[in-house]
PDB file of C-alpha atoms and ligand atoms in Angstrom:
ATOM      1  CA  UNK K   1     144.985  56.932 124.502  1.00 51.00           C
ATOM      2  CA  UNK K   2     146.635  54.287 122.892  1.00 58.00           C
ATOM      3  CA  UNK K   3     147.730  50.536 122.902  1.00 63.00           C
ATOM      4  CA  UNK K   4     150.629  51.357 125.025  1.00 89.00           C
ATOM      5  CA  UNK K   5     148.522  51.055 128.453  1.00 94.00           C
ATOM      6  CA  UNK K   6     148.253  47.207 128.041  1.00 95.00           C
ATOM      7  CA  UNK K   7     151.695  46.963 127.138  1.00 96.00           C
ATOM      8  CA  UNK K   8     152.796  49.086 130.247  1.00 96.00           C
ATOM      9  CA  UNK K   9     150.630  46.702 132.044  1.00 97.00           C
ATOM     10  CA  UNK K  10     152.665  43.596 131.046  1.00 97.00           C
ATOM     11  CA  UNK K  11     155.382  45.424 131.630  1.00 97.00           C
ATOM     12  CA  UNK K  12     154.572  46.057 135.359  1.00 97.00           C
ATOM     13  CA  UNK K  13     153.243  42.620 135.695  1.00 98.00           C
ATOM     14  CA  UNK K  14     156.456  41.326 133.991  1.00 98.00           C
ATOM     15  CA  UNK K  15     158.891  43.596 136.540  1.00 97.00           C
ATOM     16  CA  UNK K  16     156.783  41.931 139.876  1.00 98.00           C
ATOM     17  CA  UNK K  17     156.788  38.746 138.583  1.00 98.00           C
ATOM     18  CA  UNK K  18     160.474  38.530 138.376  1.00 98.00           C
ATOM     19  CA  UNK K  19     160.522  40.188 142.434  1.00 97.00           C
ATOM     20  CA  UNK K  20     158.529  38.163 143.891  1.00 97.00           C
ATOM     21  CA  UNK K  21     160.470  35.058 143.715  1.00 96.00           C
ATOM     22  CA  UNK K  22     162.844  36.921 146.312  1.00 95.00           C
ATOM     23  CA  UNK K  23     160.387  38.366 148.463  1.00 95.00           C
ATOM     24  CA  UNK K  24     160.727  37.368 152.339  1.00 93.00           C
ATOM     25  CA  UNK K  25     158.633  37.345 154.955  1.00 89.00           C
ATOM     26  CA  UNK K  26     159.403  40.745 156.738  1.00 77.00           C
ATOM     27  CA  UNK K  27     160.768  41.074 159.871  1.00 62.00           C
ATOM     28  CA  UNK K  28     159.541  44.684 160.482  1.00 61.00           C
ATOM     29  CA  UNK K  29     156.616  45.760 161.934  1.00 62.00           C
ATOM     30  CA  UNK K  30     153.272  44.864 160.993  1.00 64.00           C
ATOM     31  CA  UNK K  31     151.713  48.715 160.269  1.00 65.00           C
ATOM     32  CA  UNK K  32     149.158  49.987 162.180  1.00 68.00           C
ATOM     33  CA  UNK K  33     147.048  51.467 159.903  1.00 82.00           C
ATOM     34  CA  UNK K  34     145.183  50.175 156.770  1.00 87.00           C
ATOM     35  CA  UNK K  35     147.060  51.171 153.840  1.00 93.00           C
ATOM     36  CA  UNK K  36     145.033  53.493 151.514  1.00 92.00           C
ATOM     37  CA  UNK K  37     146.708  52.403 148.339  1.00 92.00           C
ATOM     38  CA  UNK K  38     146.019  48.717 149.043  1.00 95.00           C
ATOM     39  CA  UNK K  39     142.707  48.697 150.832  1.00 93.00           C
ATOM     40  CA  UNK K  40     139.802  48.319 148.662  1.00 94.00           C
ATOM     41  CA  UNK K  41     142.136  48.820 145.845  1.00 96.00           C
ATOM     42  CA  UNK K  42     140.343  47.631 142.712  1.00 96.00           C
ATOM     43  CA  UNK K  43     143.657  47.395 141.007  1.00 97.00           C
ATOM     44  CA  UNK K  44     144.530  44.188 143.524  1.00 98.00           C
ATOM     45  CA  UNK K  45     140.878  43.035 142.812  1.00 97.00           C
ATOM     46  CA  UNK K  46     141.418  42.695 139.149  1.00 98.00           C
ATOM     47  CA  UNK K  47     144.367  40.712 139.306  1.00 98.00           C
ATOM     48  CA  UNK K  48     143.367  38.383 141.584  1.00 97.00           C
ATOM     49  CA  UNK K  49     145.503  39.827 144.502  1.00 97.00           C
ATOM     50  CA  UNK K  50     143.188  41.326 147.231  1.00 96.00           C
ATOM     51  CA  UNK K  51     142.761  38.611 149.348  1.00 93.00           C
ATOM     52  CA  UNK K  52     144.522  35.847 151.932  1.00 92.00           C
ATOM     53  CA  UNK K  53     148.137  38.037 150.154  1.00 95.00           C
ATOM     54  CA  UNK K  54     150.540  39.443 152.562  1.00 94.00           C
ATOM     55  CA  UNK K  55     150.278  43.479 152.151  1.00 93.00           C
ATOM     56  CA  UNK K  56     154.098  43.804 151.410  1.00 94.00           C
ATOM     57  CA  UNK K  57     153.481  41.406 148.402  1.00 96.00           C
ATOM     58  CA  UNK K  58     150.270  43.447 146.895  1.00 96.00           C
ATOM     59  CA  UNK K  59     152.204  46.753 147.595  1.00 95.00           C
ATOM     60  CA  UNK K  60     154.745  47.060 144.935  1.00 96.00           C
ATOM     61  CA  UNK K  61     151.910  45.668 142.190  1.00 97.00           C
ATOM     62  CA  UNK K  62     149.377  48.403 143.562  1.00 97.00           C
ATOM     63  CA  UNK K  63     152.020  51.363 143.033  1.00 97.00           C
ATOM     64  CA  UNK K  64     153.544  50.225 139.688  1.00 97.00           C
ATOM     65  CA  UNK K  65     150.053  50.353 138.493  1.00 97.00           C
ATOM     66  CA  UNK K  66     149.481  53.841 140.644  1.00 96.00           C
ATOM     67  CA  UNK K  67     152.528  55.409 138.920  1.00 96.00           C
ATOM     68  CA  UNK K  68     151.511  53.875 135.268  1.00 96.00           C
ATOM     69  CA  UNK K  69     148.407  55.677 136.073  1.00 96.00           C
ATOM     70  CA  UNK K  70     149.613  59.070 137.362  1.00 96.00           C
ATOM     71  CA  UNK K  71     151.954  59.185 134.367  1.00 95.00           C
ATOM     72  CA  UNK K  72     149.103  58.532 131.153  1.00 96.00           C
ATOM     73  CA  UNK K  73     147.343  61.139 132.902  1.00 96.00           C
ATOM     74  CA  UNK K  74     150.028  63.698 133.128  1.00 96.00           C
ATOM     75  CA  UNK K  75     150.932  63.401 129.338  1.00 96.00           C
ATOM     76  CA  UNK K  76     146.731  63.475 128.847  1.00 97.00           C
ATOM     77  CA  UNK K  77     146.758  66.671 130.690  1.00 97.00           C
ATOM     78  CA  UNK K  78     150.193  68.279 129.333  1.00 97.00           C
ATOM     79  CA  UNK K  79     148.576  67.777 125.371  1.00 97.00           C
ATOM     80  CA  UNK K  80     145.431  67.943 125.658  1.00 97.00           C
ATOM     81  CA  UNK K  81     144.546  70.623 128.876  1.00 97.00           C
ATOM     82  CA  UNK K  82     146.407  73.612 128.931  1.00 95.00           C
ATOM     83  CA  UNK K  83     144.977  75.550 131.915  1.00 95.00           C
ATOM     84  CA  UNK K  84     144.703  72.509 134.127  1.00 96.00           C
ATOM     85  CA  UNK K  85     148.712  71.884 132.817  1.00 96.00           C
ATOM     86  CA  UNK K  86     150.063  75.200 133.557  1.00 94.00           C
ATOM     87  CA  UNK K  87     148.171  75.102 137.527  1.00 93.00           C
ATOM     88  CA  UNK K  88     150.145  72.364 137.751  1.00 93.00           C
ATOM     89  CA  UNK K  89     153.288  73.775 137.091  1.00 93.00           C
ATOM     90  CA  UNK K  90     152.997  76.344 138.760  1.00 91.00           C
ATOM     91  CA  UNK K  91     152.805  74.336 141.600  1.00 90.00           C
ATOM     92  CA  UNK K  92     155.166  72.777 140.888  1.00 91.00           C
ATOM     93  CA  UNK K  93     157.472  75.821 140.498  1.00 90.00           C
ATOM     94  CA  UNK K  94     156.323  77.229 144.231  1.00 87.00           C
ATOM     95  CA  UNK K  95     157.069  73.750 145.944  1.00 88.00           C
ATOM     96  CA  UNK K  96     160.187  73.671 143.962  1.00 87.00           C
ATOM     97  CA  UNK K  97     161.256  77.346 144.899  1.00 84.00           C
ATOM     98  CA  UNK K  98     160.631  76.509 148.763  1.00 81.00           C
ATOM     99  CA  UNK K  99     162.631  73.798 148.571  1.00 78.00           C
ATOM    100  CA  UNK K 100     166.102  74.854 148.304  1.00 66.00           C
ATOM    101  CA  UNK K 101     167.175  77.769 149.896  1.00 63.00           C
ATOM    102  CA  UNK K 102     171.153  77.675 150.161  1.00 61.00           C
ATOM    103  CA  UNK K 103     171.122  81.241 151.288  1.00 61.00           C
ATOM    104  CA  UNK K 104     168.611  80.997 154.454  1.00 64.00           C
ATOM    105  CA  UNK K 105     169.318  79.194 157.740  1.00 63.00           C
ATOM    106  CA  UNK K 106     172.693  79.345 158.141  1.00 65.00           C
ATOM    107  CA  UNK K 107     172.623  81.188 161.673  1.00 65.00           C
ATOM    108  CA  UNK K 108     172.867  84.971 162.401  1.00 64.00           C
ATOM    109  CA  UNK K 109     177.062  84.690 162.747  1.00 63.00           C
ATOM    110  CA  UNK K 110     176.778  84.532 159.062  1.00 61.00           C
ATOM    111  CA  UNK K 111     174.178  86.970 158.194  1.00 62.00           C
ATOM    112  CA  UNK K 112     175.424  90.201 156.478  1.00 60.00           C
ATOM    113  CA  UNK K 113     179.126  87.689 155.351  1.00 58.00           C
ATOM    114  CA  UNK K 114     179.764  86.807 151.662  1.00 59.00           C
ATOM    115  CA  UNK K 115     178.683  82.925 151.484  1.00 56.00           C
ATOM    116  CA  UNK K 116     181.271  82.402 149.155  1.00 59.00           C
ATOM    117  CA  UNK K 117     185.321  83.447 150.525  1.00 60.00           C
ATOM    118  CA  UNK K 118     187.005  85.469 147.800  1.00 61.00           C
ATOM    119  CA  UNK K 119     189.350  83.007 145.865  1.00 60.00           C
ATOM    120  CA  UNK K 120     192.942  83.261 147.304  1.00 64.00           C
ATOM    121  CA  UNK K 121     194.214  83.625 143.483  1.00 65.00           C
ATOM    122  CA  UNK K 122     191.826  85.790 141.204  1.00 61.00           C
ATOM    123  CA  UNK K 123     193.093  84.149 138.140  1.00 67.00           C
ATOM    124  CA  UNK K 124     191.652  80.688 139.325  1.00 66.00           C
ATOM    125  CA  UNK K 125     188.286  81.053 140.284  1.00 60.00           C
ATOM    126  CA  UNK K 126     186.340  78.464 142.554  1.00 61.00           C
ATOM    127  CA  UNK K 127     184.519  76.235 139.917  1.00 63.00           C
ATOM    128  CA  UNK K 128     181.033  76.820 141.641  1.00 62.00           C
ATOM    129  CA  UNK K 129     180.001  79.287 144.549  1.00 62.00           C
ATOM    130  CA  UNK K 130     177.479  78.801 146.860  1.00 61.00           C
ATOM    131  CA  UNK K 131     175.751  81.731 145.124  1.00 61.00           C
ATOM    132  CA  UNK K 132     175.549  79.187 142.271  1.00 63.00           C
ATOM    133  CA  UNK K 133     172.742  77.365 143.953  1.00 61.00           C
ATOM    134  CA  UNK K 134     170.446  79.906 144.905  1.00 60.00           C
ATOM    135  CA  UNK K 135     167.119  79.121 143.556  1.00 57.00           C
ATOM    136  CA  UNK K 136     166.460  81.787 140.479  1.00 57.00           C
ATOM    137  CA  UNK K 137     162.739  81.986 141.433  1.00 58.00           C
ATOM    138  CA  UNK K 138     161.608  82.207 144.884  1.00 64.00           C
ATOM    139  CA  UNK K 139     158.262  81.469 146.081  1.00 59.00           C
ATOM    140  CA  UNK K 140     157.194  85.173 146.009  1.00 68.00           C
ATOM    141  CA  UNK K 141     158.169  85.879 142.755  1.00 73.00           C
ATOM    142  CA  UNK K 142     155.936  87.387 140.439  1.00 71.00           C
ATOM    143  CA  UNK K 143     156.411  85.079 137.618  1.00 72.00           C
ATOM    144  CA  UNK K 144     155.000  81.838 140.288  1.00 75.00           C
ATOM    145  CA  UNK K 145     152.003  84.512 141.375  1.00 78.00           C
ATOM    146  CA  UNK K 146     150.497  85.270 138.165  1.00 81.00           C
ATOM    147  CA  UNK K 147     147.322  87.564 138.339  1.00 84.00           C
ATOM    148  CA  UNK K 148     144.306  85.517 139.527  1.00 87.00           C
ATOM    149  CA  UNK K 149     141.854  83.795 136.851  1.00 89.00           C
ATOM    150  CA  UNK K 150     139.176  85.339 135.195  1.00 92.00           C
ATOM    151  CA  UNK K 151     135.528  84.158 136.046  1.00 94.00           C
ATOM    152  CA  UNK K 152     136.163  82.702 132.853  1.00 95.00           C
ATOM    153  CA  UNK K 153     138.974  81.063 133.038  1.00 94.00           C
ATOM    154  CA  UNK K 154     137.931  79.424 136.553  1.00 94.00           C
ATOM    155  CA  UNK K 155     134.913  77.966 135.170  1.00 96.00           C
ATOM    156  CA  UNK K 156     137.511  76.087 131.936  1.00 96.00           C
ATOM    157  CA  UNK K 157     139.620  74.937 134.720  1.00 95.00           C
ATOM    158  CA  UNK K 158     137.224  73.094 136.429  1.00 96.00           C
ATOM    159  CA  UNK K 159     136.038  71.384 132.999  1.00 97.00           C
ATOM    160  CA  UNK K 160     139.730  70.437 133.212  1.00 97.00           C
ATOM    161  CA  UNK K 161     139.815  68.859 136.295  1.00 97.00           C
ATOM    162  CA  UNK K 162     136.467  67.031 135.370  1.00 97.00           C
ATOM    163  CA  UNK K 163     138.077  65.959 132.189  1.00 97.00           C
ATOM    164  CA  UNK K 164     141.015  65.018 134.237  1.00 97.00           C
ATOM    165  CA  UNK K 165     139.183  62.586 136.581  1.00 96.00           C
ATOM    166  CA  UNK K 166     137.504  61.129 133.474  1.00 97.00           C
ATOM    167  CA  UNK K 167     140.236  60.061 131.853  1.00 97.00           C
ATOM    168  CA  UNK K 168     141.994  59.091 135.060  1.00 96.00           C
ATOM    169  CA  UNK K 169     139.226  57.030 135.604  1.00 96.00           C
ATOM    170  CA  UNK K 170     138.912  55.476 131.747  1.00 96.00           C
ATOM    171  CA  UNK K 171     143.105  54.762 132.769  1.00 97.00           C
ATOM    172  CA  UNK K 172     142.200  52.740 135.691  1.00 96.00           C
ATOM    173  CA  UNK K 173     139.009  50.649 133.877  1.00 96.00           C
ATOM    174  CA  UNK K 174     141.296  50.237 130.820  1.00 96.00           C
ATOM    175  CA  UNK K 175     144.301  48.442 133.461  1.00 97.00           C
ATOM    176  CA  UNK K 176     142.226  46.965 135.189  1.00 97.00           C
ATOM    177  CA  UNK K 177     140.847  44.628 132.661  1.00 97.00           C
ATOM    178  CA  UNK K 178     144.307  44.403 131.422  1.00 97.00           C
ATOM    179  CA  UNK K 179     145.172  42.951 134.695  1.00 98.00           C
ATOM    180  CA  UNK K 180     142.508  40.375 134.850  1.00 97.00           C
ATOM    181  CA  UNK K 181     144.168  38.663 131.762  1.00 97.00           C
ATOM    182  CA  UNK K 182     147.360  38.128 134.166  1.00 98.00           C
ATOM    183  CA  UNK K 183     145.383  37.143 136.790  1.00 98.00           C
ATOM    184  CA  UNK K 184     146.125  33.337 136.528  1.00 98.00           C
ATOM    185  CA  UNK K 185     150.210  33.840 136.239  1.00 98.00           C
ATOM    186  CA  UNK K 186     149.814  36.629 139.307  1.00 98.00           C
ATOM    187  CA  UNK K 187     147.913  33.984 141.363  1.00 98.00           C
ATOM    188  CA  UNK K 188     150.682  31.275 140.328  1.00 98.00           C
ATOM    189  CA  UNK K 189     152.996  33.404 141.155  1.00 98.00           C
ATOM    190  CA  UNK K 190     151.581  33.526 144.838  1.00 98.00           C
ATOM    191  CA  UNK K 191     150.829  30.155 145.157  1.00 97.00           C
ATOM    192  CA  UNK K 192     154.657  29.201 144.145  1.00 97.00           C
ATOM    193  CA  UNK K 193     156.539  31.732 146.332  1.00 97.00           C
ATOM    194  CA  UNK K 194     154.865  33.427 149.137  1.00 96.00           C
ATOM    195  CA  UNK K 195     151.722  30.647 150.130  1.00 96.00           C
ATOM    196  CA  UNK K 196     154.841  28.172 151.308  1.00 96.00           C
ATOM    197  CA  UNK K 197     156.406  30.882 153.562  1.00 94.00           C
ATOM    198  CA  UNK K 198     153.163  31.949 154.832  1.00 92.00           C
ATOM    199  CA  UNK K 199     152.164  28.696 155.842  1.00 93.00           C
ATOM    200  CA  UNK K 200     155.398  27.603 157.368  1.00 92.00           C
ATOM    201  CA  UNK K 201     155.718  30.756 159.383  1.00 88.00           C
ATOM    202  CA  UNK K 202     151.774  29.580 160.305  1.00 87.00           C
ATOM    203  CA  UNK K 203     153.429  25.915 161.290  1.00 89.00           C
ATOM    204  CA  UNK K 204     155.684  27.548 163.730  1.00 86.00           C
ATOM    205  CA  UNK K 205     153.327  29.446 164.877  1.00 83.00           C
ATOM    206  CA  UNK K 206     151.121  26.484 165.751  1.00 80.00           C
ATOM    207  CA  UNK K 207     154.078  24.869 167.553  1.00 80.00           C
ATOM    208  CA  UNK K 208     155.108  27.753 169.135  1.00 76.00           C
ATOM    209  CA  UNK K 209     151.338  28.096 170.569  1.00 71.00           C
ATOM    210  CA  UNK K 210     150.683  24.375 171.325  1.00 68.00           C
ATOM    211  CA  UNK K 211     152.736  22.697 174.685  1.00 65.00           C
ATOM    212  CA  UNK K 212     151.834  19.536 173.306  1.00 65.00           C
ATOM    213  CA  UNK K 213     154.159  19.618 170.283  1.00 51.00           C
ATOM    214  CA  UNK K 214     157.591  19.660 172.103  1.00 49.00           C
TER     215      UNK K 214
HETATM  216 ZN1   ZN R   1     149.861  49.134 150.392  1.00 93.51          ZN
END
């Protein structure tokens, strides 16, 4: 790990500051349901943002910092823990090989037709075919459903996952206290642009509530 996590911490901070001068109060609807990013999030407690803010202001903090996260700890993994790495991209290869299936779905009047017509002139060819985007792997080939791991090999993975969650963990300590050095310009920030809004929308409200006022 290097220096680079506080920097990528300013940088975040940096990239919210300059939004949240042009943040709104939202007319959509309030959710129903906690958010599990936001809730609890210790991220928001470090900088200073985890209570009396509107959620749709602490969102976009609490996933820059989720993605900064994510990221260190896929380049940990992808130099440092090769089993754990190559799980993972074989995962990635199976979700990928679901996804896109040009071929499939396109209703038994097709089935058994060429996809792509012949070209009407053989000497000018289409410039793609259909064909062309047919996913090389699919999901069942062999090369995404390598033999199963060895007793061995199961119990390295799991030190990976550990070592995983460690550092992911380490990641999250190290931005947090980052954080808590922009606490006072994040709470500024707040105070200057979204407290006003909040409590005007509170004075109408009030007005809107009270017979007495009109
Ligand atoms: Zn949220």
């Amino acid at each position: 790990m290097d220096a680079s996590i506080e920097s990528r911490v300013g940088r975040e901070v940096e990239a919210w500051l300059r939004w949240v001068p042009r943040w709104r109060p939202g007319t959509h609807r309030a959710r129903s349901r906690l958010c599990q990013q936001c809730f609890g999030s210790p991220v928001l407690r470090a900088a200073g943002l985890d209570t009396d803010v509107p959620h749709a202001v602490q969102h976009p903090l609490a996933m820059r910092v989720k993605t900064l996260i994510e990221d260190e700890v896929e380049t940990y993994t992808a130099q440092n823990l090769p089993l754990l790495n190559r799980e993972l991209g074989l995962i990635e290869l199976r979700k990928a090989a679901q996804a896109t299936h040009p071929l499939e779905g396109l209703g038994p009047e097709f089935d058994g037709l060429d996809v792509d017509a012949p070209p009407a002139d053989p000497d000018e060819p289409y410039l793609f075919t259909f064909e062309d985007f047919a996913p090389p792997p699919s999901a069942d080939d062999p090369e995404l459903q390598p033999p199963p791991l060895s007793v061995e090999e199961k119990a390295s993975l799991r030190v990976e996952m550990r070592l995983a969650d460690d550092y992911a963990a380490l990641v999250g300590r190290r931005v947090c206290v980052a954080l808590v050095e922009h606490k006072p310009r994040l709470q500024l920030a707040v105070a200057t642009f979204v407290e006003p809004q909040v409590q005007a929308l509170l004075a109408d409200l009030g007005s809107t509530l009270d017979p007495h006022s009109t």
